[in-house]
CSV table of C-alpha atoms in Angstrom, one decimal:
chain,number,residue,atom,x,y,z
A,1,MET,CA,70.1,207.7,101.9
A,2,LYS,CA,73.6,207.5,103.3
A,3,ILE,CA,76.6,207.5,100.8
A,4,TRP,CA,79.5,206.3,102.2
A,5,THR,CA,83.0,207.9,102.1
A,6,LYS,CA,85.7,208.7,103.7
A,7,SER,CA,85.0,210.9,106.5
A,8,ILE,CA,87.7,210.2,109.4
A,9,ALA,CA,91.6,210.6,109.0
A,10,SER,CA,93.4,207.4,108.2
A,11,ALA,CA,95.0,207.7,111.9
A,12,MET,CA,92.1,205.8,113.8
A,13,LEU,CA,93.7,203.0,112.0
A,14,LEU,CA,96.6,202.9,114.4
A,15,PHE,CA,93.7,202.2,117.2
A,16,PHE,CA,91.8,199.0,114.9
A,17,VAL,CA,93.2,196.3,116.1
A,18,SER,CA,93.2,197.1,120.4
A,19,ALA,CA,90.8,194.5,121.9
A,20,SER,CA,90.1,196.9,124.5
A,21,PHE,CA,89.9,200.2,123.1
A,22,PRO,CA,86.6,201.6,123.7
A,23,GLY,CA,83.7,200.8,121.0
A,24,PHE,CA,85.7,197.5,119.5
A,25,SER,CA,83.6,194.4,119.3
A,26,GLN,CA,86.1,191.1,119.9
A,27,ASN,CA,84.9,187.7,118.6
A,28,VAL,CA,85.1,184.5,119.2
A,29,LYS,CA,88.7,183.4,120.1
A,30,PRO,CA,89.1,180.1,117.9
A,31,ASP,CA,90.9,176.6,119.4
A,32,THR,CA,93.1,176.3,116.9
A,33,SER,CA,96.8,177.5,116.6
A,34,TRP,CA,97.1,177.5,112.8
A,35,GLY,CA,95.4,179.4,111.8
A,36,PHE,CA,93.7,182.8,112.6
A,37,SER,CA,92.7,184.7,115.8
A,38,GLY,CA,92.1,187.9,117.1
A,39,PHE,CA,90.0,189.5,114.8
A,40,THR,CA,88.3,192.5,116.1
A,41,LYS,CA,85.4,194.8,114.1
A,42,PRO,CA,86.2,198.6,114.1
A,43,ALA,CA,83.8,201.6,115.3
A,44,GLU,CA,82.9,202.2,111.6
A,45,ASN,CA,81.3,199.4,110.9
A,46,PRO,CA,79.5,198.9,108.0
A,47,ILE,CA,82.1,200.5,106.0
A,48,LEU,CA,79.5,200.5,102.7
A,49,GLY,CA,75.8,200.4,102.2
A,50,ALA,CA,73.7,201.3,99.5
A,51,ASP,CA,73.8,204.9,97.9
A,52,SER,CA,71.0,205.8,95.6
A,53,THR,CA,72.3,208.3,94.2
A,54,LYS,CA,74.7,206.1,91.4
A,55,THR,CA,73.4,206.0,88.2
A,56,PHE,CA,74.3,203.6,85.3
A,57,PHE,CA,73.2,203.0,81.6
A,58,CYS,CA,72.3,199.2,81.4
A,59,PRO,CA,73.2,197.8,78.0
A,60,VAL,CA,70.8,195.2,78.5
A,61,LYS,CA,67.6,197.1,80.3
A,62,LYS,CA,68.6,199.8,77.9
A,63,ALA,CA,67.7,202.5,80.7
A,64,GLU,CA,69.0,204.5,83.1
A,65,VAL,CA,69.0,202.5,87.0
A,66,LYS,CA,70.5,203.4,90.2
A,67,TRP,CA,72.8,199.9,90.1
A,68,GLN,CA,73.2,200.2,94.3
A,69,ARG,CA,70.2,201.4,95.3
A,70,ALA,CA,68.8,198.1,97.5
A,71,ASP,CA,72.1,196.4,99.1
A,72,VAL,CA,75.8,196.7,98.9
A,73,PHE,CA,77.6,193.4,100.7
A,74,ASN,CA,79.3,190.4,99.5
A,75,PRO,CA,83.4,192.0,98.3
A,76,ALA,CA,86.2,190.5,97.1
A,77,ALA,CA,89.5,192.4,98.1
A,78,ILE,CA,92.9,192.9,97.0
A,79,VAL,CA,95.9,195.2,97.3
A,80,HIS,CA,97.4,197.3,94.5
A,81,ASP,CA,98.8,200.3,93.8
A,82,GLY,CA,99.8,200.5,97.6
A,83,LYS,CA,95.6,200.4,98.3
A,84,VAL,CA,92.9,198.2,99.3
A,85,ILE,CA,90.4,197.5,96.6
A,86,LEU,CA,86.8,196.2,96.7
A,87,LEU,CA,84.8,194.3,94.1
A,88,THR,CA,81.6,194.7,96.0
A,89,ARG,CA,77.9,193.4,95.1
A,90,CYS,CA,75.5,195.6,94.3
A,91,GLU,CA,71.7,194.8,94.2
A,92,ASP,CA,69.2,197.7,91.6
A,93,ASN,CA,65.6,197.2,93.1
A,94,PRO,CA,64.5,197.5,97.0
A,95,LYS,CA,61.3,195.9,96.4
A,96,ALA,CA,62.4,192.8,95.1
A,97,ILE,CA,62.5,189.6,96.7
A,98,LEU,CA,65.9,188.2,97.5
A,99,GLY,CA,67.3,186.8,94.9
A,100,GLY,CA,65.0,188.6,92.2
A,101,ARG,CA,67.3,191.9,91.9
A,102,THR,CA,69.9,192.4,89.0
A,103,SER,CA,73.4,192.5,90.7
A,104,ARG,CA,76.5,193.9,89.2
A,105,ILE,CA,80.1,194.7,90.8
A,106,GLY,CA,81.4,197.5,91.7
A,107,LEU,CA,84.8,199.0,92.5
A,108,ALA,CA,85.9,200.7,95.6
A,109,SER,CA,89.3,201.7,96.7
A,110,SER,CA,90.8,202.7,100.2
A,111,THR,CA,94.3,204.1,101.5
A,112,ASP,CA,93.4,202.5,105.1
A,113,GLY,CA,91.5,199.8,104.6
A,114,ILE,CA,88.5,201.2,106.3
A,115,HIS,CA,87.4,204.0,104.2
A,116,PHE,CA,86.3,203.4,100.5
A,117,ASP,CA,85.8,205.7,97.9
A,118,TYR,CA,83.8,204.0,94.7
A,119,TYR,CA,84.3,204.0,91.2
A,120,PRO,CA,81.3,205.8,89.4
A,121,THR,CA,80.3,203.0,87.2
A,122,PRO,CA,79.8,198.8,88.1
A,123,VAL,CA,82.9,197.0,86.4
A,124,LEU,CA,81.3,193.9,85.8
A,125,TYR,CA,77.3,193.4,84.5
A,126,PRO,CA,75.1,191.9,82.3
A,127,ASP,CA,75.5,192.4,78.8
A,128,ASN,CA,74.5,192.4,75.3
A,129,ASP,CA,77.4,189.5,75.1
A,130,ASP,CA,77.6,185.8,74.4
A,131,PHE,CA,77.5,185.4,78.1
A,132,ALA,CA,73.9,187.2,78.7
A,133,LYS,CA,72.6,183.6,78.9
A,134,TYR,CA,74.3,182.7,82.3
A,135,ASP,CA,74.5,186.4,83.8
A,136,HIS,CA,70.9,188.3,82.8
A,137,MET,CA,69.4,189.1,84.5
A,138,GLY,CA,70.0,187.7,88.2
A,139,GLY,CA,73.5,189.4,87.4
A,140,CYS,CA,77.1,189.2,88.5
A,141,GLU,CA,77.7,188.4,92.6
A,142,ASP,CA,79.8,187.1,95.2
A,143,PRO,CA,83.5,187.8,93.2
A,144,ARG,CA,86.3,186.3,95.1
A,145,VAL,CA,89.6,187.9,93.0
A,146,VAL,CA,93.4,187.0,92.9
A,147,GLU,CA,96.7,188.0,91.3
A,148,THR,CA,99.2,186.1,89.4
A,149,GLU,CA,102.7,187.5,90.0
A,150,GLU,CA,103.0,188.5,85.7
A,151,GLY,CA,99.9,191.2,87.0
A,152,LEU,CA,96.8,189.4,85.6
A,153,PHE,CA,93.9,189.6,88.0
A,154,VAL,CA,91.7,187.0,88.3
A,155,MET,CA,88.1,187.5,89.0
A,156,LEU,CA,85.7,184.1,90.2
A,157,TYR,CA,81.9,184.8,90.7
A,158,THR,CA,78.6,183.9,90.1
A,159,SER,CA,76.8,184.4,87.3
A,160,TRP,CA,72.5,183.7,88.1
A,161,ASN,CA,70.0,183.6,85.0
A,162,TYR,CA,67.4,183.3,87.5
A,163,ASP,CA,67.7,179.4,86.9
A,164,THR,CA,70.9,178.2,87.9
A,165,PRO,CA,73.9,179.6,89.2
A,166,ARG,CA,77.2,178.7,87.4
A,167,LEU,CA,80.9,179.6,88.9
A,168,SER,CA,82.2,182.1,86.1
A,169,VAL,CA,85.6,183.7,85.1
A,170,ALA,CA,86.8,187.1,84.3
A,171,THR,CA,90.3,188.6,83.6
A,172,SER,CA,91.6,191.9,83.9
A,173,LYS,CA,94.5,193.8,83.8
A,174,ASP,CA,93.6,197.3,86.0
A,175,LEU,CA,91.0,195.9,88.1
A,176,ILE,CA,88.7,197.9,86.0
A,177,HIS,CA,88.3,196.4,82.7
A,178,TRP,CA,86.9,193.1,82.6
A,179,GLN,CA,86.9,190.1,80.3
A,180,LYS,CA,84.2,187.4,80.3
A,181,LYS,CA,85.6,183.9,80.3
A,182,GLY,CA,82.3,182.1,80.9
A,183,PRO,CA,81.5,178.8,83.3
A,184,ALA,CA,84.8,178.0,85.2
A,185,PHE,CA,83.8,174.6,84.6
A,186,ALA,CA,82.6,174.2,80.8
A,187,LYS,CA,85.0,172.7,79.0
A,188,ALA,CA,85.5,169.5,82.3
A,189,TYR,CA,84.8,166.0,81.8
A,190,ASN,CA,82.7,166.8,78.2
A,191,GLY,CA,80.2,169.4,80.5
A,192,LYS,CA,79.2,167.8,83.2
A,193,PHE,CA,79.4,170.3,85.5
A,194,LEU,CA,78.0,173.3,82.9
A,195,ASN,CA,74.5,173.0,83.7
A,196,MET,CA,75.0,172.5,87.3
A,197,ALA,CA,74.7,175.0,90.5
A,198,THR,CA,78.3,176.1,91.3
A,199,LYS,CA,79.3,179.0,93.1
A,200,SER,CA,82.1,180.5,95.5
A,201,GLY,CA,85.3,179.8,94.0
A,202,SER,CA,88.9,180.3,96.4
A,203,ILE,CA,92.1,180.1,94.3
A,204,VAL,CA,95.1,179.1,96.5
A,205,THR,CA,97.2,181.9,97.1
A,206,GLN,CA,100.8,182.9,98.8
A,207,MET,CA,102.7,185.6,100.3
A,208,LYS,CA,105.8,186.5,98.9
A,209,ASN,CA,107.5,189.9,99.8
A,210,GLU,CA,104.4,190.6,101.5
A,211,LYS,CA,102.8,190.3,98.5
A,212,GLN,CA,99.4,187.9,98.3
A,213,THR,CA,99.8,185.9,94.6
A,214,VAL,CA,98.4,183.4,92.8
A,215,ALA,CA,100.6,179.5,94.0
A,216,LYS,CA,100.9,177.0,91.8
A,217,PHE,CA,102.3,173.7,93.2
A,218,LYS,CA,102.5,170.3,91.8
A,219,ASP,CA,101.9,171.8,88.4
A,220,LYS,CA,98.5,172.7,89.2
A,221,TYR,CA,96.3,175.8,90.3
A,222,TYR,CA,94.0,174.9,92.9
A,223,LEU,CA,90.9,175.8,93.9
A,224,TYR,CA,88.1,175.6,96.5
A,225,TRP,CA,84.7,175.7,95.6
A,226,GLY,CA,80.6,174.8,96.9
A,227,GLU,CA,78.5,176.3,98.8
A,228,LYS,CA,76.6,172.7,100.4
A,229,ALA,CA,79.8,171.2,100.5
A,230,VAL,CA,83.6,172.5,100.1
A,231,ASN,CA,85.2,170.9,96.8
A,232,LEU,CA,88.3,170.9,95.0
A,233,ALA,CA,89.4,171.9,91.3
A,234,MET,CA,92.2,172.0,89.5
A,235,SER,CA,94.3,174.2,86.3
A,236,ASP,CA,96.3,174.4,84.2
A,237,ASN,CA,95.7,178.1,83.0
A,238,LEU,CA,93.3,179.9,85.5
A,239,ILE,CA,90.3,179.8,83.2
A,240,ASP,CA,89.5,176.0,82.8
A,241,TRP,CA,89.0,174.3,85.9
A,242,TYR,CA,88.5,170.3,86.5
A,243,PRO,CA,86.1,169.4,89.6
A,244,ASN,CA,88.1,166.7,91.7
A,245,ILE,CA,86.1,163.3,91.5
A,246,ASP,CA,86.5,159.9,92.3
A,247,GLU,CA,86.1,156.2,90.2
A,248,LYS,CA,82.4,157.1,89.4
A,249,GLY,CA,82.6,160.6,88.6
A,250,ASP,CA,81.6,161.9,91.8
A,251,LEU,CA,82.7,164.7,94.1
A,252,ARG,CA,85.5,164.3,95.8
A,253,LYS,CA,84.5,166.6,99.0
A,254,VAL,CA,86.9,167.9,101.1
A,255,ILE,CA,84.3,169.3,104.2
A,256,VAL,CA,80.4,168.9,104.6
A,257,PRO,CA,78.5,170.2,107.8
A,258,ARG,CA,78.7,168.4,111.0
A,259,THR,CA,75.6,168.3,113.1
A,260,GLY,CA,75.6,170.5,116.5
A,261,TYR,CA,78.1,172.9,114.9
A,262,PHE,CA,78.6,176.7,113.8
A,263,ASP,CA,78.1,175.0,110.3
A,264,SER,CA,75.7,172.9,110.5
A,265,ALA,CA,73.9,172.7,107.5
A,266,LEU,CA,76.4,174.5,104.5
A,267,THR,CA,79.9,175.0,104.5
A,268,GLU,CA,80.7,177.7,101.8
A,269,CYS,CA,84.3,178.5,100.6
A,270,GLY,CA,85.3,182.3,101.5
A,271,PRO,CA,88.2,184.2,100.7
A,272,PRO,CA,91.1,183.2,98.5
A,273,ALA,CA,92.9,180.1,100.1
A,274,LEU,CA,96.1,180.8,101.9
A,275,LEU,CA,99.5,178.7,101.6
A,276,THR,CA,101.1,178.6,104.7
A,277,ASN,CA,104.4,176.5,106.2
A,278,LYS,CA,101.7,174.6,107.6
A,279,GLY,CA,99.4,173.8,105.1
A,280,ILE,CA,96.5,175.4,103.1
A,281,LEU,CA,94.4,177.7,105.5
A,282,LEU,CA,90.8,178.2,104.2
A,283,LEU,CA,88.7,180.2,105.4
A,284,TYR,CA,85.0,179.2,104.9
A,285,ASN,CA,81.6,180.6,105.6
A,286,GLY,CA,79.3,178.1,107.6
A,287,LYS,CA,75.4,178.5,108.4
A,288,ASN,CA,73.9,177.5,111.4
A,289,SER,CA,70.8,174.6,110.3
A,290,ASP,CA,67.2,175.7,111.0
A,291,GLY,CA,66.6,172.3,112.8
A,292,GLU,CA,67.5,170.2,115.5
A,293,ASP,CA,71.2,169.4,114.2
A,294,ALA,CA,71.8,173.2,114.9
A,295,ASP,CA,74.6,174.4,117.3
A,296,PRO,CA,72.5,175.7,120.5
A,297,LYS,CA,75.4,178.3,121.0
A,298,LEU,CA,74.2,180.3,117.9
A,299,PRO,CA,70.7,181.4,116.4
A,300,LYS,CA,69.3,179.1,113.8
A,301,GLY,CA,69.9,179.9,110.3
A,302,THR,CA,73.0,181.9,111.6
A,303,TYR,CA,76.1,182.4,108.8
A,304,SER,CA,79.4,182.8,110.6
A,305,VAL,CA,83.3,182.2,109.5
A,306,GLY,CA,85.4,178.7,110.3
A,307,GLN,CA,88.8,177.8,109.4
A,308,VAL,CA,90.2,174.7,108.1
A,309,LEU,CA,93.6,173.5,107.4
A,310,ILE,CA,94.3,171.1,103.9
A,311,ASP,CA,97.9,169.5,103.7
A,312,ALA,CA,99.3,171.0,100.8
A,313,ALA,CA,100.9,167.8,99.6
A,314,ASN,CA,97.1,166.7,99.4
A,315,PRO,CA,95.2,169.4,98.7
A,316,GLU,CA,92.0,167.4,99.5
A,317,LYS,CA,93.2,165.9,102.9
A,318,VAL,CA,92.1,167.5,105.9
A,319,LEU,CA,94.7,168.3,108.8
A,320,SER,CA,92.4,170.1,111.4
A,321,ARG,CA,89.3,172.5,111.4
A,322,SER,CA,88.3,174.7,113.5
A,323,GLU,CA,85.4,173.2,116.3
A,324,SER,CA,84.0,177.3,116.7
A,325,ASN,CA,83.7,180.1,114.3
A,326,ILE,CA,86.0,183.2,114.2
A,327,LEU,CA,84.2,185.4,113.5
A,328,LYS,CA,80.4,185.6,113.9
A,329,PRO,CA,77.5,188.3,113.8
A,330,THR,CA,77.6,190.8,116.9
A,331,LEU,CA,76.4,194.4,115.8
A,332,PRO,CA,73.1,195.5,115.1
A,333,HIS,CA,73.1,195.6,111.2
A,334,GLU,CA,74.6,191.8,111.1
A,335,GLN,CA,71.4,190.3,112.9
A,336,THR,CA,69.2,192.1,110.6
A,337,GLY,CA,68.7,193.1,107.1
A,338,GLN,CA,67.6,191.5,103.9
A,339,TYR,CA,69.0,188.1,105.6
A,340,LYS,CA,67.5,188.9,108.9
A,341,ALA,CA,68.9,185.3,110.7
A,342,GLY,CA,72.4,186.8,111.2
A,343,THR,CA,75.4,186.9,108.7
A,344,VAL,CA,79.4,187.8,108.3
A,345,PHE,CA,79.8,186.1,105.0
A,346,GLY,CA,83.4,186.4,104.4
A,347,GLU,CA,84.4,186.9,100.7
A,348,GLY,CA,87.9,189.1,101.3
A,349,LEU,CA,90.9,188.8,102.6
A,350,VAL,CA,94.3,190.4,102.5
A,351,PHE,CA,97.1,191.8,103.9
A,352,TYR,CA,98.1,195.8,104.6
A,353,LYS,CA,100.1,197.9,106.5
A,354,GLY,CA,101.0,194.8,108.8
A,355,LYS,CA,97.1,193.7,109.6
A,356,TRP,CA,95.1,191.2,107.7
A,357,PHE,CA,91.7,192.7,106.9
A,358,LEU,CA,88.5,190.6,106.3
A,359,TYR,CA,86.1,191.9,104.5
A,360,TYR,CA,82.2,190.6,105.5
A,361,GLY,CA,78.6,190.7,103.6
A,362,THR,CA,76.1,191.7,106.7
A,363,ALA,CA,72.8,190.2,106.2
A,364,ASP,CA,73.0,190.5,102.4
A,365,SER,CA,73.0,194.2,102.9
A,366,TYR,CA,75.7,195.9,104.0
A,367,ILE,CA,79.8,195.2,104.0
A,368,GLY,CA,82.1,195.4,107.2
A,369,VAL,CA,85.6,194.8,108.2
A,370,ALA,CA,87.3,192.9,110.6
A,371,ALA,CA,91.2,193.1,111.4
A,372,THR,CA,94.0,191.2,113.2
A,373,ASP,CA,97.7,192.0,113.5
A,374,GLN,CA,98.4,187.7,113.7
A,375,LYS,CA,101.4,186.7,111.7
A,376,PHE,CA,102.2,183.7,109.7
């Protein structure tokens, strides 16, 4: 079993975003001027994978488990103390089928954005606590993380109890010790959304002095979320979120799948959204349909990354949307694995050392990275 550690000097980063440099894979350029372009994958991909040497005493199973033995994928990302920190979904049992394992969230750090060292134990996992009914035994999955201007870290992740996935919240002051807050929509509309399937939360952020923090405007925090469609929610405290609904109590969808496009089956939120001078820029993961309505330019079932620009004055109004993906599966490990249809699934986006790094899961099996030196 390969152990993923730093092995190449960080000077390699100087070559990272050169599209013409041998060993790099250039992806499709977008048809938009308002969003991201020029993402390039370094030759070091994948940057993290399974490691059967790491063990952890599970307080629920009351036994030592190899918590990273199966697959490591779908990372959140943030910059802290001069390092890139990834919060990764780690699965324990390679013999179990997709969705039948226990996921725990691990932490890895890097000084160049490519080579990572792992913290020895998971930082968020099912425990004997008030939240076990939500995350036992499927676990804690698919995190996204943001930081407030005061230095509080807020994680949105999926609690999975083998019954209903729920978008949940946890907070931390150091990224290692987390306090679970429970399902994000528990208090909204008398519990209307508590027992509904919810996941994939992307809080709107902003750049201030090259630091990415939570944005608050119109006296609210804003969250894009959802898997079948992208929805909107608002909050006063980053803990309790209220989905945006119409007069009938139905969700007011921001974007939905499109016939014949890369996102013909579903649109699922990616990394925390970014407030720019042109609007709210949201990266999202689109799945190509398995049917006749699929994009013929992609294999059926493929996950790839798209982007949408939303009006900051009206956070449910779409201004523009990419016609094509900005990152797609091109490497062998992105087209084989636990999910064999082909996957790049973006969840972490950071600005680090003058570049934007997009971290993504590959086929529910590894973690990859792509970068661009684009400026906003």
